[in-house]
Coordinates of C-alpha atoms in Angstrom, one line a residue:
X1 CA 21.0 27.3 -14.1
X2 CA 24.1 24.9 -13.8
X3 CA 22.8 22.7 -11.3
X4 CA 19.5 22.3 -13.7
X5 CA 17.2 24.8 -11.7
X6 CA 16.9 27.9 -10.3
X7 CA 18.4 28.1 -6.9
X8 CA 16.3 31.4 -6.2
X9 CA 12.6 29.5 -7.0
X10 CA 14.2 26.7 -5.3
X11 CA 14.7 28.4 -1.9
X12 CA 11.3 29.7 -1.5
X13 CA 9.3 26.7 -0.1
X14 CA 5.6 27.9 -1.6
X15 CA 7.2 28.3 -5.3
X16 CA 8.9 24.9 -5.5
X17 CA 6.1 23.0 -3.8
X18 CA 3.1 24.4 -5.7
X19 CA 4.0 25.7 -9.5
X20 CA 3.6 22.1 -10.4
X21 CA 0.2 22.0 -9.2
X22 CA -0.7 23.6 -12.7
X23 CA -0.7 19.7 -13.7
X24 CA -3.7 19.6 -11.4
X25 CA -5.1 22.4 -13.1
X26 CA -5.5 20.6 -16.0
X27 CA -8.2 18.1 -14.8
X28 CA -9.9 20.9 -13.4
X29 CA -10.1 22.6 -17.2
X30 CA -11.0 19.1 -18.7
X31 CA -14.0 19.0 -16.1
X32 CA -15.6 22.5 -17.0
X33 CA -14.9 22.3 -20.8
X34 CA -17.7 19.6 -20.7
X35 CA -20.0 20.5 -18.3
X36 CA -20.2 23.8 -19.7
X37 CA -20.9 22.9 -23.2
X38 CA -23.7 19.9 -22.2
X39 CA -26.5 22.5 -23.4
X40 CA -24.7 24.0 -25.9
X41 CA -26.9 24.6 -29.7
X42 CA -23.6 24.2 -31.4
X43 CA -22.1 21.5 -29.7
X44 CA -25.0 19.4 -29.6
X45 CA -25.4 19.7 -33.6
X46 CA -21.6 19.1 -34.4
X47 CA -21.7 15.9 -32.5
X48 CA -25.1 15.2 -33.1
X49 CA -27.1 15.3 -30.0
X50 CA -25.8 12.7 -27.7
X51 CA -28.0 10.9 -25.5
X52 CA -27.4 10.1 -21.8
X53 CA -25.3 7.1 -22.6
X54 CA -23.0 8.4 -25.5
X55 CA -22.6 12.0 -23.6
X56 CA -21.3 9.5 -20.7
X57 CA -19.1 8.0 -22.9
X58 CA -17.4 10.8 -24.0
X59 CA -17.0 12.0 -20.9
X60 CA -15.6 9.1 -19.5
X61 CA -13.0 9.1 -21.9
X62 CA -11.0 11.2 -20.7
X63 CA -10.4 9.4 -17.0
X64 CA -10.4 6.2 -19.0
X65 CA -6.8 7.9 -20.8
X66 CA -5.9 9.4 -17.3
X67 CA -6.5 5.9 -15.9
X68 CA -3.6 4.7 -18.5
X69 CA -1.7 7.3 -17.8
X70 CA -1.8 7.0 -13.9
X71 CA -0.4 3.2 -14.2
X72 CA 2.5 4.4 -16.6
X73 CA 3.4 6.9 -13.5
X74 CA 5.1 3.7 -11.5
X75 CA 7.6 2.9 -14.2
X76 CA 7.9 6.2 -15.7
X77 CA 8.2 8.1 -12.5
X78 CA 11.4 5.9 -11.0
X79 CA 12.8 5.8 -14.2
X80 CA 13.1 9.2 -15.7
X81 CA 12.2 11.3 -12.4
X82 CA 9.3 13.1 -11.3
X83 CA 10.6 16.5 -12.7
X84 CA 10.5 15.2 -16.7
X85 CA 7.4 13.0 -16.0
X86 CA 5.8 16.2 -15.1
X87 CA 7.3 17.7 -18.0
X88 CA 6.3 15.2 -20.7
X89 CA 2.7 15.6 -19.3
X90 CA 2.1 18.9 -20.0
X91 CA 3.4 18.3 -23.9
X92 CA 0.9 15.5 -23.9
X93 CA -1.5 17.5 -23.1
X94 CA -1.3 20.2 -25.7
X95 CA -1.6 17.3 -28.5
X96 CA -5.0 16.2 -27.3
X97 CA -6.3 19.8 -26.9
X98 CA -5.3 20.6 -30.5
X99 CA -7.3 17.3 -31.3
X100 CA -10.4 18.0 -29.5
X101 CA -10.5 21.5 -30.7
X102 CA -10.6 20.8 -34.4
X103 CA -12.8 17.5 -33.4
X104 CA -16.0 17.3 -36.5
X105 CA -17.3 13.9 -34.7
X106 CA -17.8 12.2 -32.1
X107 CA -14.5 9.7 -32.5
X108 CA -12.1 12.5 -33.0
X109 CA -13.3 14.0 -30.0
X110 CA -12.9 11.0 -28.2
X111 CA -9.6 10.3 -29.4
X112 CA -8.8 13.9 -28.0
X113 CA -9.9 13.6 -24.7
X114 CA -8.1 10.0 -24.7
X115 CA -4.6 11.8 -24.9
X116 CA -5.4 14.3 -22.5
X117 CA -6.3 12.1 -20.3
X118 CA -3.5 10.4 -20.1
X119 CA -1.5 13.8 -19.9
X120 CA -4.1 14.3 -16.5
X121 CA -3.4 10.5 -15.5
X122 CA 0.5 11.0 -15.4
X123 CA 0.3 14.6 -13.5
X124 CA -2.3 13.7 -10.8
X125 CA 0.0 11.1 -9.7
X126 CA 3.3 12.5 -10.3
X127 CA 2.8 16.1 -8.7
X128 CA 1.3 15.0 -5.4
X129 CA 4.5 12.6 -5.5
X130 CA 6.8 15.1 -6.4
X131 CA 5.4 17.8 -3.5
X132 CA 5.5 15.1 -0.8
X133 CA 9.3 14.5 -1.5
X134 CA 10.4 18.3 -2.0
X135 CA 8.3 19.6 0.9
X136 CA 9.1 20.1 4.6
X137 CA 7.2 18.0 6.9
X138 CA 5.5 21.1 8.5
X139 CA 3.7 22.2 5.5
X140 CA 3.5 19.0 3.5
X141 CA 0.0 18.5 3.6
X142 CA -0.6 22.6 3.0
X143 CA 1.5 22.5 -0.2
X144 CA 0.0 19.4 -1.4
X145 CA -3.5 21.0 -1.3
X146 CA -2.8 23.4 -3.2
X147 CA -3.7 19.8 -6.3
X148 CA -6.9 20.4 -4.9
X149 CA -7.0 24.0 -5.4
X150 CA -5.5 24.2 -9.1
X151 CA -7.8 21.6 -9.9
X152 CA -11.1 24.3 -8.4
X153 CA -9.2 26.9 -9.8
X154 CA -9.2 25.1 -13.3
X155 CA -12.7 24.2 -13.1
X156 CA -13.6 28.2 -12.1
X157 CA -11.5 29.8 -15.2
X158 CA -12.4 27.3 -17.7
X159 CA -16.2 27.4 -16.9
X160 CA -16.2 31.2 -17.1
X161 CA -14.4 31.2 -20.4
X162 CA -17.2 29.2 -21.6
X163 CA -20.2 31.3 -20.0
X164 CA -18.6 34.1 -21.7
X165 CA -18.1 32.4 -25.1
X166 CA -21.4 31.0 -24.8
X167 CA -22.1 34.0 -26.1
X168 CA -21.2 33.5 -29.5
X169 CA -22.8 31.8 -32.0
X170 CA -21.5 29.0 -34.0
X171 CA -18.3 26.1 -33.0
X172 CA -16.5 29.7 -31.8
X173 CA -18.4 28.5 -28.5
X174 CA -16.9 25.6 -27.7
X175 CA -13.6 25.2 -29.8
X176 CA -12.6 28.7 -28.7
X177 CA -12.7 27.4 -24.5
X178 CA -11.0 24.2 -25.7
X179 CA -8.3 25.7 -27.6
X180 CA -7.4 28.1 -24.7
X181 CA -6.4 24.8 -22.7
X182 CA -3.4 25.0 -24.1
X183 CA -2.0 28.1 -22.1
X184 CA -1.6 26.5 -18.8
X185 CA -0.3 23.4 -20.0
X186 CA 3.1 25.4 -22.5
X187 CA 3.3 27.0 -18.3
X188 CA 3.7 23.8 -17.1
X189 CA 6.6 22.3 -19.2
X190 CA 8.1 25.4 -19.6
X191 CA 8.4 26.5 -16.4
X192 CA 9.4 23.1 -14.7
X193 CA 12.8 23.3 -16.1
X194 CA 13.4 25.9 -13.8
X195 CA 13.1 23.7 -11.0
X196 CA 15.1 21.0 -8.9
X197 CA 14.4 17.2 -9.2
X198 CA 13.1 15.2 -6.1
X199 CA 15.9 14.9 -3.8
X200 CA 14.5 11.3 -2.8
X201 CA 14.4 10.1 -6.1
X202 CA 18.2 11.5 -6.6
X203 CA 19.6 9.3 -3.6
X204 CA 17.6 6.8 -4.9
X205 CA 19.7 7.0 -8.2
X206 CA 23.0 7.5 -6.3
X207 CA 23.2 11.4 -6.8
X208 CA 23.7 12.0 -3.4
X209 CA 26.0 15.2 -3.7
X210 CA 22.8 16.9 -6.0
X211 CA 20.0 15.8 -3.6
X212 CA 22.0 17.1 -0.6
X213 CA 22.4 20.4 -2.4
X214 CA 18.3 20.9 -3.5
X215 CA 18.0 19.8 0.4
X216 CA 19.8 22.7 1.5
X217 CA 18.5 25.5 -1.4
X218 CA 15.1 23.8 -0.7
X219 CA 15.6 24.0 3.4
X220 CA 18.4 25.7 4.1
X221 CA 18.5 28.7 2.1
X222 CA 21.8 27.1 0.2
X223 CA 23.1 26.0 3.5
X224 CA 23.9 21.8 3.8
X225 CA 24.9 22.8 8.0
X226 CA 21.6 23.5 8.8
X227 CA 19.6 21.1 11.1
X228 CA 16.4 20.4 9.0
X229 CA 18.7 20.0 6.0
X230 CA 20.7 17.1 7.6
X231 CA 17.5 15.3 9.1
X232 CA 16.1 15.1 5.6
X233 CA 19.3 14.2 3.8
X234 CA 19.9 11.7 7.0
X235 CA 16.7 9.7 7.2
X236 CA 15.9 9.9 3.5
X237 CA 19.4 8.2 2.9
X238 CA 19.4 5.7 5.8
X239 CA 15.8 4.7 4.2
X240 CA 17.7 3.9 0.6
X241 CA 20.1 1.8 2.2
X242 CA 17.5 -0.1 4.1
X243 CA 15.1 -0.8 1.1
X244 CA 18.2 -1.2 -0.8
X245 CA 18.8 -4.2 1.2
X246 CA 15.6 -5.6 0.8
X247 CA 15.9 -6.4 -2.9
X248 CA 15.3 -5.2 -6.0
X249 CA 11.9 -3.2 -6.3
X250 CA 9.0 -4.8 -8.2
X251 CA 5.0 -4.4 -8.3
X252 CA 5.0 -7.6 -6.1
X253 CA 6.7 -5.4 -3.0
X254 CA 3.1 -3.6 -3.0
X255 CA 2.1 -6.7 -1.2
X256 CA 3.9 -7.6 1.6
X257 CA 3.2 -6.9 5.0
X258 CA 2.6 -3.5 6.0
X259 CA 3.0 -2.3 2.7
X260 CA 0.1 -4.0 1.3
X261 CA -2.2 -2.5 4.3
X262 CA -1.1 1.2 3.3
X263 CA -1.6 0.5 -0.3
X264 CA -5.4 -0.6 0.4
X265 CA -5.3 2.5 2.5
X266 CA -4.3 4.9 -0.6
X267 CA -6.4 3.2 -3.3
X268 CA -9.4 2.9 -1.2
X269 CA -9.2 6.9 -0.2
X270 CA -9.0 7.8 -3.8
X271 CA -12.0 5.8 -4.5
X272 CA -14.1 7.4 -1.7
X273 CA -13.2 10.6 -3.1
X274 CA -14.9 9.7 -5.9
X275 CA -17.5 7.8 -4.4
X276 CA -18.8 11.5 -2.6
X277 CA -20.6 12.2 -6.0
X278 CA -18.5 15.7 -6.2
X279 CA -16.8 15.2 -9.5
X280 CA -20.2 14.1 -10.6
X281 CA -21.5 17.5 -9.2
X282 CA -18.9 19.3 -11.2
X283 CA -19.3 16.9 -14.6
X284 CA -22.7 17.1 -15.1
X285 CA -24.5 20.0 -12.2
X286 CA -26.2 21.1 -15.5
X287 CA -28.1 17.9 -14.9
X288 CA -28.6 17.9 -11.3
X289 CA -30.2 21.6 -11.3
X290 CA -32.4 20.7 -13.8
X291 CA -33.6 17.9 -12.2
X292 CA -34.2 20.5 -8.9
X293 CA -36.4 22.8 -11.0
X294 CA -33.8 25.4 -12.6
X295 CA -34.8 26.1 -16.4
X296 CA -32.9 28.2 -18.8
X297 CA -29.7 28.5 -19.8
X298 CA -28.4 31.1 -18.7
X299 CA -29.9 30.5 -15.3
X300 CA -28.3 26.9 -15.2
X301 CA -25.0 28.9 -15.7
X302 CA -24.8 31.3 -13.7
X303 CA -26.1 29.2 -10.6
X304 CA -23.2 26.7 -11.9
X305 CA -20.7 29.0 -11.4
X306 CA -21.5 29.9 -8.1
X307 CA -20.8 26.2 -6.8
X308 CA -17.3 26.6 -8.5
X309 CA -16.7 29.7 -7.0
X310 CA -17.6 28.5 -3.7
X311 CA -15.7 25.1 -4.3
X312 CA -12.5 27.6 -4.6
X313 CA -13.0 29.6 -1.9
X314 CA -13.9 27.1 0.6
X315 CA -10.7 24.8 -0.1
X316 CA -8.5 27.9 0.9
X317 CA -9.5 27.0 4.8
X318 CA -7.7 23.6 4.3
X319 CA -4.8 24.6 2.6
X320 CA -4.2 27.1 5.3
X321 CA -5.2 24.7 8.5
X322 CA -4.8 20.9 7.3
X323 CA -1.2 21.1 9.0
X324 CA -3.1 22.1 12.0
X325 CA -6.3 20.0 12.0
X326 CA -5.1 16.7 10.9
X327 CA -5.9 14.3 8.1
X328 CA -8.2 12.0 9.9
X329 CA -10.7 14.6 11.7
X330 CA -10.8 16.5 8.1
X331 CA -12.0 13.4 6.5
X332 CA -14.1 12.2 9.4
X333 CA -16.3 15.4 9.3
X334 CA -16.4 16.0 5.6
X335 CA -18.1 12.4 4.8
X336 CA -20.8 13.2 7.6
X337 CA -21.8 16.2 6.0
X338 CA -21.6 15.2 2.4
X339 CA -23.8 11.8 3.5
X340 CA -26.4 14.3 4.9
X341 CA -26.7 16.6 2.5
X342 CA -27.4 13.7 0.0
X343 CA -29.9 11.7 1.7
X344 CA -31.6 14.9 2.0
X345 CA -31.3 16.1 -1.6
X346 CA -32.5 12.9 -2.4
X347 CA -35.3 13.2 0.1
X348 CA -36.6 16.5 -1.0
X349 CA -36.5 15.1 -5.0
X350 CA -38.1 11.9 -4.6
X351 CA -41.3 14.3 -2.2
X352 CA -41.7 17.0 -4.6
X353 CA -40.4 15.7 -7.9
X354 CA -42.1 13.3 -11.0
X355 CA -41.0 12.2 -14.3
X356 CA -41.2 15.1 -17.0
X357 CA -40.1 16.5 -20.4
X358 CA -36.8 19.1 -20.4
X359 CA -35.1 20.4 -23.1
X360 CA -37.3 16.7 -25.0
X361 CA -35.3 14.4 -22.7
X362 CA -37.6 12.8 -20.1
X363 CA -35.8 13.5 -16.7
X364 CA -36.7 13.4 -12.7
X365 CA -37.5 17.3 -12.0
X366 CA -39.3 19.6 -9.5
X367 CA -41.6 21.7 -10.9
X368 CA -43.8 24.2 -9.2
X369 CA -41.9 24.5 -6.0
X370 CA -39.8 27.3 -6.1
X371 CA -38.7 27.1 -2.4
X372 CA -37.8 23.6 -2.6
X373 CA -36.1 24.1 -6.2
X374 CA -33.4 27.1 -4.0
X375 CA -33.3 25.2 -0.9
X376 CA -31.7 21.8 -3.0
X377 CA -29.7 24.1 -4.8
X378 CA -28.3 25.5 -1.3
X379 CA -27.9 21.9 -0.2
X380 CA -25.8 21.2 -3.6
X381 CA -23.4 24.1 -2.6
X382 CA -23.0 23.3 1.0
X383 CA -22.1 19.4 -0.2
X384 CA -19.6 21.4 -2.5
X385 CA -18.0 23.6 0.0
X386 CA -17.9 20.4 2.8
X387 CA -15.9 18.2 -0.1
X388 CA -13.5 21.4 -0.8
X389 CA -12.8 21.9 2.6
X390 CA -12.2 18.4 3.8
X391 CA -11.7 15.3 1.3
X392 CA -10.8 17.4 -1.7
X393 CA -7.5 18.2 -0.2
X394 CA -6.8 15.7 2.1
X395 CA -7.1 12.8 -1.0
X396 CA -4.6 13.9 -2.7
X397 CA -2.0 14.9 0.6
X398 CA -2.9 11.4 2.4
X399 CA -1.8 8.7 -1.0
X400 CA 1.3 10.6 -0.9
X401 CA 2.9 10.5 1.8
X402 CA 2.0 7.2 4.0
X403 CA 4.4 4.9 1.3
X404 CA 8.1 4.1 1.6
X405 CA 10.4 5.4 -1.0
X406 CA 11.2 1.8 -2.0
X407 CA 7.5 1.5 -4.2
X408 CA 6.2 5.2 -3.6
X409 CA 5.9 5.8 -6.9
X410 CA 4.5 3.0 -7.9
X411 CA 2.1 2.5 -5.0
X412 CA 0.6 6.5 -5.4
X413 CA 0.5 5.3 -9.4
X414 CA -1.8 2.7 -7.7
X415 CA -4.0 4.9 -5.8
X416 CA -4.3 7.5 -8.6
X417 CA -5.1 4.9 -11.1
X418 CA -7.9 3.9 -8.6
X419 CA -9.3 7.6 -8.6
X420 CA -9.4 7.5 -12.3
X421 CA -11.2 4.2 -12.9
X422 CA -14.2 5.3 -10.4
X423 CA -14.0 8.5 -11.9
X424 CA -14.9 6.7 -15.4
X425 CA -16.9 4.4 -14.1
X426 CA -19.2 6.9 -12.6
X427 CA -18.8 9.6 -15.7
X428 CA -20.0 7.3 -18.2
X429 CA -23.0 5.4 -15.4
X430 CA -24.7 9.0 -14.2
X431 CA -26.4 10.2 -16.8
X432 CA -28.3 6.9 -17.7
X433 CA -28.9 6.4 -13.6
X434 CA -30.2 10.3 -13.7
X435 CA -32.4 9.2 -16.3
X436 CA -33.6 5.8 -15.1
X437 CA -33.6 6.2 -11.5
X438 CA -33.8 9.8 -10.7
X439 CA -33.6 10.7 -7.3
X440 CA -32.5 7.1 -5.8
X441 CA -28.9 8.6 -7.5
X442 CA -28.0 10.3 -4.4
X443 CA -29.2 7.5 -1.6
X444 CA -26.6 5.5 -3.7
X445 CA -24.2 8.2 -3.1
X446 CA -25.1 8.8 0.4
X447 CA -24.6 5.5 1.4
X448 CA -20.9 5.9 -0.1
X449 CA -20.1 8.5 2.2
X450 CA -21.9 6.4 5.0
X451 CA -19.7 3.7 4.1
X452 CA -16.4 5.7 3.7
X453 CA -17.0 7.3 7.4
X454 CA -16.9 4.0 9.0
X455 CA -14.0 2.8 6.8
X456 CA -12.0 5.8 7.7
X457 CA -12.7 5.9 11.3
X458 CA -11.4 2.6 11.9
X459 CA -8.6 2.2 9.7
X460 CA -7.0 5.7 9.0
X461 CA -3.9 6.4 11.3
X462 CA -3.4 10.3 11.1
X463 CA 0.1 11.6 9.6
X464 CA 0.3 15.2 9.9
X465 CA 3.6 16.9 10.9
X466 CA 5.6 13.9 10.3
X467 CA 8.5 13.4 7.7
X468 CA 8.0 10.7 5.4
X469 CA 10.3 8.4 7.1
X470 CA 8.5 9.2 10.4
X471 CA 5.4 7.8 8.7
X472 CA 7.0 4.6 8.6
X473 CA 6.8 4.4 12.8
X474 CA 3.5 5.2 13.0
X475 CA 2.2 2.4 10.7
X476 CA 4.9 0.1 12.5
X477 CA 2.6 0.3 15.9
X478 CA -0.2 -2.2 13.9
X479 CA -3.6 -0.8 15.3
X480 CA -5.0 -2.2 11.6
X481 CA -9.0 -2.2 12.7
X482 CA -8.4 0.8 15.8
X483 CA -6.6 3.4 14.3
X484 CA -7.5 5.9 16.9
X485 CA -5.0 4.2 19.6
X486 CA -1.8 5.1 17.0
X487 CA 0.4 7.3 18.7
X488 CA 1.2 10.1 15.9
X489 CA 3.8 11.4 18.1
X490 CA 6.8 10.2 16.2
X491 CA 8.9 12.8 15.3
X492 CA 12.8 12.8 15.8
X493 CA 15.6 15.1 16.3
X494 CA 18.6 14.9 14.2
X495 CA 20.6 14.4 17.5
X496 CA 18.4 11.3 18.1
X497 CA 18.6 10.2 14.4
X498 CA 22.3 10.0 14.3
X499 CA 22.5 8.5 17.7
X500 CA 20.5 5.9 16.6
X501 CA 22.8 5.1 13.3
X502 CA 26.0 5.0 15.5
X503 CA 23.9 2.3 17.1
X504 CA 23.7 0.3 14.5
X505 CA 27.2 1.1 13.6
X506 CA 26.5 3.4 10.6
X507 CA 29.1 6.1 10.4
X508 CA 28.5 7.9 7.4
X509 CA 25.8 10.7 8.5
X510 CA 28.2 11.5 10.9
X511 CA 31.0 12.1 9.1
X512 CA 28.7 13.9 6.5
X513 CA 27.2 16.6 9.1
X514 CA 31.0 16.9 10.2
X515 CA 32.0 17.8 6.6
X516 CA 29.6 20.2 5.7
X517 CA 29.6 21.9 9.3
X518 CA 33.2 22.2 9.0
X519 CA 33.0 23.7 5.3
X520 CA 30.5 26.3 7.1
X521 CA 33.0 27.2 9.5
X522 CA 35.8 27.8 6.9

């Protein structure tokens, strides 16, 4: 542990690309420890029976605290690192889980969910961040999936805990669930000090001699000679130098050409990903199956819990093939099958559904159609498992990696900050729109995906298999409105890289991959 890590976790690729991802976990927790708790007896007496608009509100809370949290990430991130940021978000978390666990209002409660959502806000757009720069270029987008899959994952375990305390009677229920929050989150901070800091964000600071050596445990397997090793450290180093040259860095570097047209690019994907309607399916799916015709609780739950098993297993095909398949044609597919099974959920309920009394809240519901009530259920899980295997991953991987090191943090701050104020926007807006408009909720929806299909297949240049400074090339070629003629074919060997810096007359890789292959000789 002298160099600050362990060199063993270090050198196995999966380990030190996806522990962190337990920072993604934690939104998935925060989502499930509402949803399962929205029919709850105790729950709904301690904080006295909140209507649509206040049960949106507390909801939203949290993504309003991760939306804070998000912004902090561009300052916070360059500053400290992305290791500590990580760190510090994981001990934030555990102070608004003690608070919503011994919440007796509504206020406290909020409060609560406040903090850890801004313990959520600084993860989701540090840990993408952090796997991008840390991560070969061959399994970038694999390891940065695995966000997507702590985040299922989190939603599974927490929404099972609560089935099973459901069980009990009294706060146990609800405070028991919240409580257990906690576990994941001591992981997190705990075990990050085990592991190295982003080698980008070293160079960036001048520690060139510590990045070079996580390069090589990372890479290499301890060794600075081999080939991959000296691309990285090459390219990531000549790409300091360069935006070092350009200036300081500032907020107002977000907006100059080229920059500013990948930064629409990363905020505008995070909003589609909320835009789908999925976290909306996973916030409040208590809702939506009710509205289809389920009754009774235990019913509703179980039913529940097989959308977040499916959302699970179904994002394992990406994690495994996005390195394979491509950002664009995963994103192109996944917002024409989520726009179709919407407009025909929404179909189906507006035929066979009419205003009526459940649980003494007048909502839009099916009744006396059992066929149609399972066949929108099966539409709900297959617009689950087409998110989970296509935007669910790819929204996190893409933000990540199409910036320059010069404002990456701050521009993926950006983009995640976007994510969160959709997802409070739409938290705290459903349940009134459930309740006012019924089934015209998932044309609205619909048409986002509509919209997002058309926005991505004109203006999304795919990035797979590329290093970060590769990216750079591809969204030098222009293309803006036809991103299909980009030529993705970009990549470099380090042969060609260091012939290109004695070019310019730039000696030092040179001498450096002289230096360390000699050492390896001796």
């Amino acid at each position: 542990m002298g160099k600050g890590y362990n060199a063993a976790i270090a050198a196995n690729p999966y380990i030190v690309g996806t522990f962190a991802c337990i920072g993604g976990g934690l939104f998935g927790l925060d989502i499930s420890s509402m949803s399962g708790v929205l029919n709850n007896p105790a729950y709904l007496r301690v904080f006295n029976h909140p209507g649509p608009n206040a049960q949106g509100a507390i909801v939203a809370s949290m993504p309003a605290g991760s939306l804070v949290g998000a912004l902090i990430v561009g300052k916070l991130a360059d500053r400290i690192g992305r290791k500590k940021t990580i760190i510090i978000s994981g001990i934030i978390w555990v102070i608004g889980s003690i608070l919503q666990c011994a919440s007796i209002n509504r206020g406290m409660l909020v409060v609560g969910r406040i903090i850890s959502g801004l313990s959520v806000g600084l993860a989701s757009a540090t840990v993408p961040l952090y796997q991008a720069e840390i991560s070969a270029p061959s399994i970038r987008g694999r390891l940065i999936s695995f966000q997507q899959w702590a985040i299922t994952w989190g939603i599974l375990l927490q929404y099972f805990v609560q089935f099973g305390c459901s069980y009990i009677n009294g706060v146990a229920s609800f405070r028991f669930p919240w409580a257990l929050q906690m576990i994941p989150a001591i992981l997190l901070s705990g075990g990050m000090l085990f592991f190295p800091e982003s080698p980008r964000w070293l160079i960036d600071h001048g520690r060139d001699e510590e990045a070079l050596q996580i390069l090589a445990d990372v890479h290499g397997k301890g060794d600075a000679a081999v080939p991959l090793v000296q691309l990285e450290y090459t390219e990531i180093h000549n790409q300091v130098k360069f935006e070092r040259s350009e200036g300081a860095k500032s907020y107002f570097d977000l907006l100059k050409p080229g920059i500013f047209r990948r930064v629409g690019l990363g905020m505008s994907l995070q909003m589609w990903s909320q835009l789908t309607g999925m976290n909306i399916m996973m916030y409040y799916i208590i809702y939506v199956f009710q509205g289809a015709g389920l009754t009774g609780t235990r019913g509703n739950l179980i039913a529940d819990s097989v959308q977040y098993v499916l959302n699970v297993a179904l994002t394992v095909p990406a994690i495994i093939y996005i390195d394979k398949w491509g950002r664009r044609p995963m994103l192109i597919i996944g917002l024409t099958l989520m726009a179709f099974w919407l407009f025909l959920v929404g179909g189906l309920q507006s035929k066979f559904g009419h205003w009526g009394l459940v649980s003494g809240s007048e909502v839009w519901v099916i009744s006396d159609h059992p066929g149609i009530t399972k066949f929108i259920i099966v539409c709900s899980y297959l617009f689950v498992c087409s998110f989970a295997i296509t935007m669910g991953p790819v929204s996190w991987t893409y933000p990540a990696e199409i910036f320059p090191m010069r404002v990456r943090a701050k521009a993926v701050s950006l983009a995640t900050a976007t994510n969160w104020v959709f997802n409070f926007a739409l938290a705290w807006a459903v349940p009134p729109a459930l309740a006012s408009i019924g089934p015209k909720t998932y044309y609205i929806f619909g048409a986002f995906n509509a919209a997002g299909l058309i926005h991505v297949l004109f203006m999304f240049p795919e990035t797979k298999g590329c290093t970060l400074e590769e990216v750079e090339e591809i969204f030098g070629q222009g293309h803006v409105f036809d991103a299909w003629n980009i030529n993705s074919n970009v990549k470099k060997s380090l042969e060609e890289v260091l012939a290109q810096n004695e070019t310019k007359g730039e000696k030092h890789s040179g001498s450096l991959d002289e230096k360390y292959v000699g050492d390896d000789k001796s």
